[in-house]
Short mmCIF file of N, CA and C in Angstrom, two decimals:
data_model
loop_
_atom_site.label_atom_id
_atom_site.label_comp_id
_atom_site.label_asym_id
_atom_site.label_seq_id
_atom_site.Cartn_x
_atom_site.Cartn_y
_atom_site.Cartn_z
N UNK A 1186 94.31 108.61 -96.74
CA UNK A 1186 94.44 107.43 -97.58
C UNK A 1186 94.83 106.18 -96.80
N UNK A 1187 94.99 106.35 -95.46
CA UNK A 1187 95.35 105.18 -94.64
C UNK A 1187 94.24 104.13 -94.68
N UNK A 1188 92.99 104.60 -94.85
CA UNK A 1188 91.87 103.68 -94.86
C UNK A 1188 92.00 102.67 -96.01
N UNK A 1189 92.66 103.09 -97.11
CA UNK A 1189 92.84 102.17 -98.24
C UNK A 1189 93.69 100.97 -97.82
N UNK A 1190 94.64 101.18 -96.90
CA UNK A 1190 95.49 100.07 -96.46
C UNK A 1190 94.68 99.00 -95.73
N UNK A 1191 93.67 99.46 -94.94
CA UNK A 1191 92.77 98.50 -94.27
C UNK A 1191 92.10 97.64 -95.33
N UNK A 1192 91.64 98.28 -96.41
CA UNK A 1192 90.99 97.58 -97.51
C UNK A 1192 91.92 96.60 -98.21
N UNK A 1193 93.17 97.05 -98.45
CA UNK A 1193 94.14 96.17 -99.11
C UNK A 1193 94.43 94.94 -98.26
N UNK A 1194 94.62 95.14 -96.94
CA UNK A 1194 94.91 94.03 -96.04
C UNK A 1194 93.71 93.09 -95.96
N UNK A 1195 92.51 93.66 -95.90
CA UNK A 1195 91.28 92.87 -95.88
C UNK A 1195 91.19 92.02 -97.15
N UNK A 1196 91.45 92.65 -98.30
CA UNK A 1196 91.38 91.96 -99.58
C UNK A 1196 92.41 90.86 -99.70
N UNK A 1197 93.61 91.13 -99.19
CA UNK A 1197 94.70 90.15 -99.20
C UNK A 1197 94.27 88.89 -98.45
N UNK A 1198 93.65 89.08 -97.28
CA UNK A 1198 93.25 87.94 -96.44
C UNK A 1198 92.09 87.16 -97.05
N UNK A 1199 91.02 87.86 -97.46
CA UNK A 1199 89.86 87.13 -97.98
C UNK A 1199 90.15 86.54 -99.37
N UNK A 1200 91.04 87.19 -100.15
CA UNK A 1200 91.37 86.64 -101.46
C UNK A 1200 92.25 85.40 -101.31
N UNK A 1201 93.27 85.48 -100.42
CA UNK A 1201 94.18 84.35 -100.27
C UNK A 1201 93.53 83.16 -99.58
N UNK A 1202 92.42 83.40 -98.88
CA UNK A 1202 91.66 82.28 -98.32
C UNK A 1202 91.09 81.40 -99.44
N UNK A 1203 90.95 82.00 -100.64
CA UNK A 1203 90.41 81.27 -101.80
C UNK A 1203 91.47 80.46 -102.53
N UNK A 1204 92.74 80.87 -102.41
CA UNK A 1204 93.80 80.25 -103.21
C UNK A 1204 93.93 78.74 -102.98
N UNK A 1205 93.96 78.24 -101.70
CA UNK A 1205 94.09 76.79 -101.51
C UNK A 1205 92.97 76.00 -102.17
N UNK A 1206 91.74 76.56 -102.14
CA UNK A 1206 90.58 75.91 -102.76
C UNK A 1206 90.78 75.78 -104.27
N UNK A 1207 91.18 76.87 -104.90
CA UNK A 1207 91.40 76.86 -106.35
C UNK A 1207 92.56 75.91 -106.70
N UNK A 1208 93.65 75.96 -105.94
CA UNK A 1208 94.82 75.11 -106.19
C UNK A 1208 94.47 73.63 -106.09
N UNK A 1209 93.69 73.28 -105.05
CA UNK A 1209 93.30 71.90 -104.86
C UNK A 1209 92.49 71.38 -106.06
N UNK A 1210 91.63 72.25 -106.58
CA UNK A 1210 90.80 71.84 -107.72
C UNK A 1210 91.60 71.71 -109.00
N UNK A 1211 92.61 72.58 -109.16
CA UNK A 1211 93.47 72.49 -110.34
C UNK A 1211 94.26 71.18 -110.27
N UNK A 1212 94.70 70.81 -109.05
CA UNK A 1212 95.52 69.61 -108.85
C UNK A 1212 94.67 68.34 -109.00
N UNK A 1213 93.53 68.29 -108.29
CA UNK A 1213 92.74 67.07 -108.30
C UNK A 1213 91.81 66.99 -109.51
N UNK A 1214 91.53 68.14 -110.15
CA UNK A 1214 90.58 68.24 -111.26
C UNK A 1214 89.20 67.72 -110.87
N UNK A 1215 88.88 67.81 -109.58
CA UNK A 1215 87.56 67.41 -109.10
C UNK A 1215 86.96 68.52 -108.26
N UNK A 1216 85.65 68.62 -108.32
CA UNK A 1216 84.98 69.69 -107.58
C UNK A 1216 83.72 69.17 -106.91
N UNK A 1217 83.74 67.87 -106.53
CA UNK A 1217 82.53 67.26 -105.98
C UNK A 1217 82.10 67.85 -104.65
N UNK A 1218 83.10 68.31 -103.86
CA UNK A 1218 82.79 68.81 -102.52
C UNK A 1218 82.35 70.27 -102.50
N UNK A 1219 82.31 70.88 -103.67
CA UNK A 1219 81.88 72.28 -103.73
C UNK A 1219 80.50 72.31 -104.39
N UNK A 1220 79.54 72.94 -103.73
CA UNK A 1220 78.19 72.95 -104.30
C UNK A 1220 78.08 73.99 -105.40
N UNK A 1221 77.31 73.62 -106.43
CA UNK A 1221 77.11 74.50 -107.58
C UNK A 1221 76.41 75.79 -107.14
N UNK A 1222 75.46 75.67 -106.19
CA UNK A 1222 74.75 76.84 -105.69
C UNK A 1222 75.74 77.83 -105.08
N UNK A 1223 76.66 77.30 -104.24
CA UNK A 1223 77.66 78.14 -103.61
C UNK A 1223 78.51 78.84 -104.66
N UNK A 1224 79.03 78.05 -105.61
CA UNK A 1224 79.94 78.59 -106.63
C UNK A 1224 79.24 79.66 -107.47
N UNK A 1225 77.98 79.41 -107.85
CA UNK A 1225 77.24 80.36 -108.68
C UNK A 1225 76.92 81.63 -107.90
N UNK A 1226 76.46 81.47 -106.64
CA UNK A 1226 76.12 82.64 -105.81
C UNK A 1226 77.35 83.49 -105.55
N UNK A 1227 78.48 82.83 -105.26
CA UNK A 1227 79.72 83.56 -104.98
C UNK A 1227 80.20 84.31 -106.23
N UNK A 1228 80.13 83.65 -107.39
CA UNK A 1228 80.58 84.29 -108.63
C UNK A 1228 79.74 85.54 -108.92
N UNK A 1229 78.42 85.41 -108.80
CA UNK A 1229 77.54 86.56 -109.04
C UNK A 1229 77.81 87.66 -108.01
N UNK A 1230 77.95 87.27 -106.74
CA UNK A 1230 78.17 88.23 -105.66
C UNK A 1230 79.49 88.97 -105.80
N UNK A 1231 80.56 88.23 -106.09
CA UNK A 1231 81.89 88.85 -106.22
C UNK A 1231 81.92 89.77 -107.45
N UNK A 1232 81.22 89.37 -108.53
CA UNK A 1232 81.12 90.22 -109.72
C UNK A 1232 80.45 91.55 -109.35
N UNK A 1233 79.38 91.48 -108.55
CA UNK A 1233 78.67 92.71 -108.15
C UNK A 1233 79.50 93.57 -107.20
N UNK A 1234 80.29 92.93 -106.30
CA UNK A 1234 81.21 93.70 -105.45
C UNK A 1234 82.23 94.44 -106.31
N UNK A 1235 82.68 93.77 -107.38
CA UNK A 1235 83.63 94.38 -108.32
C UNK A 1235 82.98 95.62 -108.95
N UNK A 1236 81.72 95.50 -109.39
CA UNK A 1236 80.98 96.63 -109.95
C UNK A 1236 80.84 97.76 -108.93
N UNK A 1237 80.50 97.37 -107.68
CA UNK A 1237 80.35 98.35 -106.60
C UNK A 1237 81.66 99.10 -106.38
N UNK A 1238 82.78 98.34 -106.41
CA UNK A 1238 84.11 98.94 -106.27
C UNK A 1238 84.41 99.93 -107.38
N UNK A 1239 84.01 99.57 -108.61
CA UNK A 1239 84.23 100.45 -109.77
C UNK A 1239 83.42 101.73 -109.63
N UNK A 1240 82.15 101.61 -109.21
CA UNK A 1240 81.28 102.78 -109.04
C UNK A 1240 81.82 103.68 -107.92
N UNK A 1241 82.30 103.04 -106.83
CA UNK A 1241 82.78 103.78 -105.66
C UNK A 1241 84.24 104.21 -105.81
N UNK A 1242 84.88 103.80 -106.92
CA UNK A 1242 86.30 104.12 -107.13
C UNK A 1242 87.18 103.61 -105.99
N UNK A 1243 86.87 102.40 -105.52
CA UNK A 1243 87.65 101.82 -104.42
C UNK A 1243 88.62 100.77 -104.97
N UNK A 1244 89.92 101.14 -105.02
CA UNK A 1244 90.93 100.23 -105.59
C UNK A 1244 91.00 98.91 -104.81
N UNK A 1245 90.97 98.93 -103.44
CA UNK A 1245 91.00 97.63 -102.73
C UNK A 1245 89.85 96.72 -103.13
N UNK A 1246 88.63 97.26 -103.25
CA UNK A 1246 87.47 96.44 -103.64
C UNK A 1246 87.64 95.89 -105.06
N UNK A 1247 88.14 96.72 -105.98
CA UNK A 1247 88.33 96.30 -107.37
C UNK A 1247 89.39 95.20 -107.44
N UNK A 1248 90.54 95.42 -106.77
CA UNK A 1248 91.65 94.45 -106.83
C UNK A 1248 91.24 93.12 -106.21
N UNK A 1249 90.71 93.17 -104.98
CA UNK A 1249 90.37 91.94 -104.25
C UNK A 1249 89.31 91.14 -104.99
N UNK A 1250 88.25 91.81 -105.45
CA UNK A 1250 87.17 91.08 -106.10
C UNK A 1250 87.52 90.66 -107.52
N UNK A 1251 88.41 91.41 -108.18
CA UNK A 1251 88.89 91.01 -109.50
C UNK A 1251 89.64 89.69 -109.43
N UNK A 1252 90.57 89.58 -108.45
CA UNK A 1252 91.36 88.35 -108.29
C UNK A 1252 90.47 87.20 -107.83
N UNK A 1253 89.57 87.46 -106.87
CA UNK A 1253 88.68 86.40 -106.38
C UNK A 1253 87.77 85.91 -107.52
N UNK A 1254 87.32 86.82 -108.37
CA UNK A 1254 86.47 86.43 -109.50
C UNK A 1254 87.23 85.50 -110.45
N UNK A 1255 88.50 85.81 -110.69
CA UNK A 1255 89.35 84.96 -111.54
C UNK A 1255 89.46 83.55 -110.94
N UNK A 1256 89.69 83.48 -109.61
CA UNK A 1256 89.80 82.18 -108.92
C UNK A 1256 88.47 81.43 -108.98
N UNK A 1257 87.36 82.15 -108.86
CA UNK A 1257 86.03 81.52 -108.92
C UNK A 1257 85.74 80.97 -110.31
N UNK A 1258 86.25 81.66 -111.34
CA UNK A 1258 86.07 81.16 -112.71
C UNK A 1258 86.77 79.80 -112.86
N UNK A 1259 87.97 79.66 -112.25
CA UNK A 1259 88.68 78.37 -112.28
C UNK A 1259 87.83 77.30 -111.60
N UNK A 1260 87.31 77.63 -110.40
CA UNK A 1260 86.49 76.68 -109.63
C UNK A 1260 85.23 76.30 -110.43
N UNK A 1261 84.57 77.30 -111.02
CA UNK A 1261 83.35 77.04 -111.81
C UNK A 1261 83.67 76.18 -113.04
N UNK A 1262 84.81 76.46 -113.70
CA UNK A 1262 85.22 75.71 -114.90
C UNK A 1262 85.43 74.24 -114.55
N UNK A 1263 86.18 73.97 -113.46
CA UNK A 1263 86.43 72.59 -113.02
C UNK A 1263 85.12 71.93 -112.62
N UNK A 1264 84.26 72.68 -111.92
CA UNK A 1264 82.98 72.16 -111.44
C UNK A 1264 82.09 71.74 -112.62
N UNK A 1265 81.97 72.61 -113.62
CA UNK A 1265 81.10 72.32 -114.77
C UNK A 1265 81.66 71.13 -115.56
N UNK A 1266 82.99 71.07 -115.74
CA UNK A 1266 83.60 69.95 -116.46
C UNK A 1266 83.42 68.65 -115.67
N UNK A 1267 83.52 68.75 -114.33
CA UNK A 1267 83.37 67.60 -113.44
C UNK A 1267 81.94 67.04 -113.53
N UNK A 1268 80.95 67.94 -113.58
CA UNK A 1268 79.55 67.51 -113.68
C UNK A 1268 79.31 66.83 -115.02
N UNK A 1269 79.97 67.33 -116.07
CA UNK A 1269 79.84 66.73 -117.40
C UNK A 1269 80.39 65.32 -117.41
N UNK A 1270 81.50 65.09 -116.70
CA UNK A 1270 82.14 63.76 -116.65
C UNK A 1270 81.31 62.76 -115.86
N UNK A 1271 80.49 63.25 -114.92
CA UNK A 1271 79.73 62.37 -114.03
C UNK A 1271 78.80 61.45 -114.83
N UNK A 1272 78.37 61.90 -116.01
CA UNK A 1272 77.45 61.12 -116.82
C UNK A 1272 78.13 60.03 -117.64
N UNK A 1273 79.43 60.16 -117.86
CA UNK A 1273 80.13 59.23 -118.75
C UNK A 1273 80.62 57.99 -118.01
N UNK B 709 72.45 107.27 -105.40
CA UNK B 709 72.38 106.22 -104.39
C UNK B 709 72.09 104.84 -104.97
N UNK B 710 71.92 104.78 -106.32
CA UNK B 710 71.67 103.47 -106.95
C UNK B 710 72.84 102.52 -106.73
N UNK B 711 74.05 103.10 -106.65
CA UNK B 711 75.24 102.25 -106.50
C UNK B 711 75.17 101.44 -105.21
N UNK B 712 74.49 101.98 -104.18
CA UNK B 712 74.36 101.24 -102.93
C UNK B 712 73.58 99.94 -103.13
N UNK B 713 72.62 99.95 -104.08
CA UNK B 713 71.84 98.74 -104.34
C UNK B 713 72.71 97.63 -104.90
N UNK B 714 73.70 98.01 -105.75
CA UNK B 714 74.66 97.01 -106.27
C UNK B 714 75.38 96.37 -105.09
N UNK B 715 75.80 97.20 -104.12
CA UNK B 715 76.49 96.70 -102.94
C UNK B 715 75.60 95.80 -102.10
N UNK B 716 74.32 96.19 -101.92
CA UNK B 716 73.41 95.38 -101.12
C UNK B 716 73.19 94.01 -101.76
N UNK B 717 73.01 94.00 -103.10
CA UNK B 717 72.78 92.75 -103.82
C UNK B 717 74.04 91.88 -103.75
N UNK B 718 75.21 92.51 -103.91
CA UNK B 718 76.49 91.79 -103.81
C UNK B 718 76.63 91.16 -102.43
N UNK B 719 76.32 91.94 -101.40
CA UNK B 719 76.44 91.46 -100.02
C UNK B 719 75.47 90.33 -99.73
N UNK B 720 74.25 90.47 -100.29
CA UNK B 720 73.23 89.44 -100.10
C UNK B 720 73.74 88.11 -100.65
N UNK B 721 74.34 88.14 -101.84
CA UNK B 721 74.81 86.92 -102.50
C UNK B 721 76.01 86.30 -101.77
N UNK B 722 77.04 87.12 -101.48
CA UNK B 722 78.24 86.54 -100.86
C UNK B 722 77.98 86.16 -99.40
N UNK B 723 77.06 86.86 -98.72
CA UNK B 723 76.75 86.51 -97.34
C UNK B 723 75.95 85.21 -97.30
N UNK B 724 74.93 85.09 -98.20
CA UNK B 724 74.09 83.90 -98.16
C UNK B 724 74.81 82.65 -98.66
N UNK B 725 75.91 82.85 -99.39
CA UNK B 725 76.75 81.71 -99.79
C UNK B 725 77.36 81.06 -98.54
N UNK B 726 77.46 81.82 -97.45
CA UNK B 726 78.04 81.31 -96.20
C UNK B 726 77.02 80.56 -95.34
N UNK B 727 75.74 80.87 -95.52
CA UNK B 727 74.72 80.32 -94.63
C UNK B 727 74.69 78.79 -94.62
N UNK B 728 74.69 78.10 -95.81
CA UNK B 728 74.63 76.63 -95.78
C UNK B 728 75.81 76.03 -95.00
N UNK B 729 76.99 76.66 -95.13
CA UNK B 729 78.19 76.18 -94.43
C UNK B 729 77.99 76.26 -92.91
N UNK B 730 77.52 77.42 -92.45
CA UNK B 730 77.29 77.61 -91.02
C UNK B 730 76.20 76.66 -90.52
N UNK B 731 75.10 76.53 -91.29
CA UNK B 731 73.98 75.67 -90.88
C UNK B 731 74.42 74.21 -90.76
N UNK B 732 75.25 73.76 -91.76
CA UNK B 732 75.71 72.38 -91.74
C UNK B 732 76.53 72.10 -90.47
N UNK B 733 77.34 73.09 -90.09
CA UNK B 733 78.18 72.91 -88.90
C UNK B 733 77.38 72.92 -87.61
N UNK B 734 76.32 73.75 -87.58
CA UNK B 734 75.47 73.79 -86.39
C UNK B 734 74.75 72.44 -86.26
N UNK B 735 74.33 71.87 -87.42
CA UNK B 735 73.61 70.61 -87.41
C UNK B 735 74.52 69.44 -87.06
N UNK B 736 75.66 69.33 -87.77
CA UNK B 736 76.54 68.18 -87.57
C UNK B 736 77.46 68.36 -86.36
N UNK B 737 77.65 69.61 -85.93
CA UNK B 737 78.59 69.92 -84.85
C UNK B 737 80.00 69.43 -85.16
N UNK B 738 80.31 69.33 -86.43
CA UNK B 738 81.66 68.94 -86.84
C UNK B 738 82.20 69.94 -87.85
N UNK B 739 83.51 70.15 -87.83
CA UNK B 739 84.11 71.13 -88.73
C UNK B 739 85.41 70.59 -89.31
N UNK B 740 85.47 69.27 -89.49
CA UNK B 740 86.71 68.65 -89.95
C UNK B 740 87.10 69.05 -91.35
N UNK B 741 86.09 69.32 -92.20
CA UNK B 741 86.39 69.60 -93.60
C UNK B 741 86.72 71.07 -93.85
N UNK B 742 86.72 71.86 -92.79
CA UNK B 742 87.07 73.27 -92.95
C UNK B 742 88.43 73.49 -92.31
N UNK B 743 89.36 74.06 -93.07
CA UNK B 743 90.71 74.25 -92.52
C UNK B 743 90.74 75.44 -91.58
N UNK B 744 91.53 75.30 -90.51
CA UNK B 744 91.68 76.35 -89.50
C UNK B 744 92.30 77.60 -90.14
N UNK B 745 93.24 77.38 -91.05
CA UNK B 745 93.90 78.50 -91.74
C UNK B 745 92.85 79.32 -92.50
N UNK B 746 91.97 78.61 -93.23
CA UNK B 746 90.92 79.29 -93.99
C UNK B 746 90.02 80.09 -93.05
N UNK B 747 89.54 79.43 -91.98
CA UNK B 747 88.60 80.07 -91.05
C UNK B 747 89.24 81.30 -90.39
N UNK B 748 90.50 81.18 -89.99
CA UNK B 748 91.19 82.29 -89.32
C UNK B 748 91.44 83.45 -90.29
N UNK B 749 91.90 83.12 -91.51
CA UNK B 749 92.18 84.16 -92.52
C UNK B 749 90.89 84.89 -92.90
N UNK B 750 89.81 84.12 -93.08
CA UNK B 750 88.53 84.73 -93.45
C UNK B 750 88.01 85.63 -92.33
N UNK B 751 88.10 85.17 -91.08
CA UNK B 751 87.61 85.97 -89.96
C UNK B 751 88.36 87.29 -89.87
N UNK B 752 89.70 87.23 -89.97
CA UNK B 752 90.52 88.45 -89.93
C UNK B 752 90.19 89.35 -91.11
N UNK B 753 90.07 88.76 -92.30
CA UNK B 753 89.79 89.53 -93.52
C UNK B 753 88.44 90.20 -93.48
N UNK B 754 87.41 89.46 -93.08
CA UNK B 754 86.05 90.01 -93.04
C UNK B 754 85.96 91.10 -91.97
N UNK B 755 86.67 90.91 -90.84
CA UNK B 755 86.72 91.93 -89.79
C UNK B 755 87.31 93.23 -90.36
N UNK B 756 88.38 93.10 -91.15
CA UNK B 756 89.01 94.29 -91.74
C UNK B 756 88.13 94.94 -92.81
N UNK B 757 87.39 94.12 -93.59
CA UNK B 757 86.42 94.71 -94.55
C UNK B 757 85.35 95.49 -93.80
N UNK B 758 84.95 94.98 -92.63
CA UNK B 758 83.97 95.68 -91.80
C UNK B 758 84.53 97.04 -91.37
N UNK B 759 85.81 97.05 -90.92
CA UNK B 759 86.47 98.30 -90.53
C UNK B 759 86.54 99.25 -91.72
N UNK B 760 86.90 98.71 -92.90
CA UNK B 760 86.99 99.51 -94.12
C UNK B 760 85.64 100.14 -94.46
N UNK B 761 84.58 99.34 -94.30
CA UNK B 761 83.22 99.83 -94.54
C UNK B 761 82.85 100.95 -93.58
N UNK B 762 83.26 100.81 -92.30
CA UNK B 762 82.98 101.84 -91.30
C UNK B 762 83.71 103.14 -91.64
N UNK B 763 84.99 103.02 -92.03
CA UNK B 763 85.79 104.20 -92.39
C UNK B 763 85.20 104.88 -93.63
N UNK B 764 84.76 104.07 -94.60
CA UNK B 764 84.25 104.59 -95.86
C UNK B 764 82.76 104.94 -95.79
N UNK B 765 82.15 104.67 -94.62
CA UNK B 765 80.72 104.94 -94.46
C UNK B 765 79.88 104.20 -95.50
N UNK B 766 80.24 102.95 -95.80
CA UNK B 766 79.52 102.16 -96.79
C UNK B 766 78.62 101.16 -96.08
N UNK B 767 77.31 101.45 -96.08
CA UNK B 767 76.35 100.59 -95.37
C UNK B 767 76.35 99.16 -95.93
N UNK B 768 76.40 98.96 -97.30
CA UNK B 768 76.46 97.57 -97.80
C UNK B 768 77.66 96.80 -97.25
N UNK B 769 78.83 97.42 -97.23
CA UNK B 769 80.03 96.75 -96.72
C UNK B 769 79.88 96.41 -95.24
N UNK B 770 79.33 97.35 -94.45
CA UNK B 770 79.16 97.13 -93.01
C UNK B 770 78.17 95.99 -92.77
N UNK B 771 77.02 96.04 -93.46
CA UNK B 771 75.98 95.03 -93.25
C UNK B 771 76.46 93.64 -93.66
N UNK B 772 77.00 93.53 -94.90
CA UNK B 772 77.42 92.23 -95.43
C UNK B 772 78.52 91.61 -94.57
N UNK B 773 79.53 92.41 -94.22
CA UNK B 773 80.65 91.85 -93.48
C UNK B 773 80.31 91.64 -92.00
N UNK B 774 79.39 92.42 -91.47
CA UNK B 774 78.93 92.20 -90.10
C UNK B 774 78.25 90.84 -89.97
N UNK B 775 77.34 90.54 -90.91
CA UNK B 775 76.62 89.26 -90.87
C UNK B 775 77.58 88.10 -91.15
N UNK B 776 78.47 88.27 -92.15
CA UNK B 776 79.43 87.20 -92.47
C UNK B 776 80.34 86.93 -91.28
N UNK B 777 80.75 87.99 -90.58
CA UNK B 777 81.61 87.83 -89.40
C UNK B 777 80.90 87.01 -88.32
N UNK B 778 79.61 87.28 -88.13
CA UNK B 778 78.81 86.53 -87.16
C UNK B 778 78.77 85.04 -87.54
N UNK B 779 78.58 84.75 -88.85
CA UNK B 779 78.55 83.35 -89.31
C UNK B 779 79.92 82.70 -89.14
N UNK B 780 80.98 83.46 -89.39
CA UNK B 780 82.33 82.93 -89.24
C UNK B 780 82.65 82.62 -87.78
N UNK B 781 82.09 83.42 -86.86
CA UNK B 781 82.30 83.15 -85.44
C UNK B 781 81.68 81.81 -85.07
N UNK B 782 80.50 81.51 -85.64
CA UNK B 782 79.86 80.21 -85.41
C UNK B 782 80.78 79.09 -85.92
N UNK B 783 81.28 79.25 -87.17
CA UNK B 783 82.15 78.25 -87.77
C UNK B 783 83.42 78.06 -86.93
N UNK B 784 84.04 79.17 -86.51
CA UNK B 784 85.25 79.12 -85.69
C UNK B 784 84.98 78.44 -84.35
N UNK B 785 83.84 78.75 -83.75
CA UNK B 785 83.46 78.18 -82.45
C UNK B 785 83.34 76.65 -82.55
N UNK B 786 82.62 76.18 -83.59
CA UNK B 786 82.45 74.74 -83.81
C UNK B 786 83.81 74.11 -84.09
N UNK B 787 84.62 74.78 -84.92
CA UNK B 787 85.94 74.27 -85.31
C UNK B 787 86.84 74.09 -84.08
N UNK B 788 86.90 75.11 -83.23
CA UNK B 788 87.78 75.05 -82.06
C UNK B 788 87.30 73.97 -81.09
N UNK B 789 85.96 73.86 -80.90
CA UNK B 789 85.43 72.83 -80.02
C UNK B 789 85.68 71.43 -80.59
N UNK B 790 85.59 71.33 -81.93
CA UNK B 790 85.82 70.06 -82.63
C UNK B 790 87.27 69.61 -82.45
N UNK B 791 88.19 70.55 -82.55
CA UNK B 791 89.61 70.23 -82.38
C UNK B 791 89.88 69.79 -80.95
N UNK B 792 89.18 70.41 -80.01
CA UNK B 792 89.33 70.04 -78.60
C UNK B 792 88.87 68.62 -78.35
N UNK B 793 87.76 68.22 -79.02
CA UNK B 793 87.21 66.87 -78.85
C UNK B 793 88.08 65.80 -79.48
N UNK B 794 88.88 66.18 -80.50
CA UNK B 794 89.69 65.21 -81.23
C UNK B 794 90.65 64.47 -80.31
N UNK B 795 91.05 65.13 -79.21
CA UNK B 795 92.01 64.52 -78.30
C UNK B 795 91.37 63.57 -77.30
N UNK B 796 90.06 63.66 -77.11
CA UNK B 796 89.41 62.85 -76.07
C UNK B 796 88.97 61.49 -76.59
#
């Protein structure tokens, strides 16, 4: 089960790399510097990694991608609202 | 083996989300808008996901994180050279 620790540490690093991005967007309420293509591709990809983790019964994959998906939803929400404001 | 296809599709999406970032840096040769903390945390994290994939014998994890690690090395290389130029 030591291999699971490698997964947890990996997930901790790649998930926390997302936190400053999400925090900045919550604070500034702007998402102009993040491309919609990137945000959409990442959301779809991370959702599928979460599914892969569920099928493979890999707790590190499920935990890391579950949290990253939540952060991506925040980024997508700010991004979509920001695009809506651009017209006004 | 259908579950592997979920992993391949997930890897395709999250890996290709990195390509525009790497391409932009190769073109502009600048990495000012990318934080060193983010680049270092991602490189370490993706390296550990690669190790996790090797231990778990998961080809999608190995392939996706191998390619992402290569792209991150490009980003890190440009970033470190960019920081070096900032002093001159």
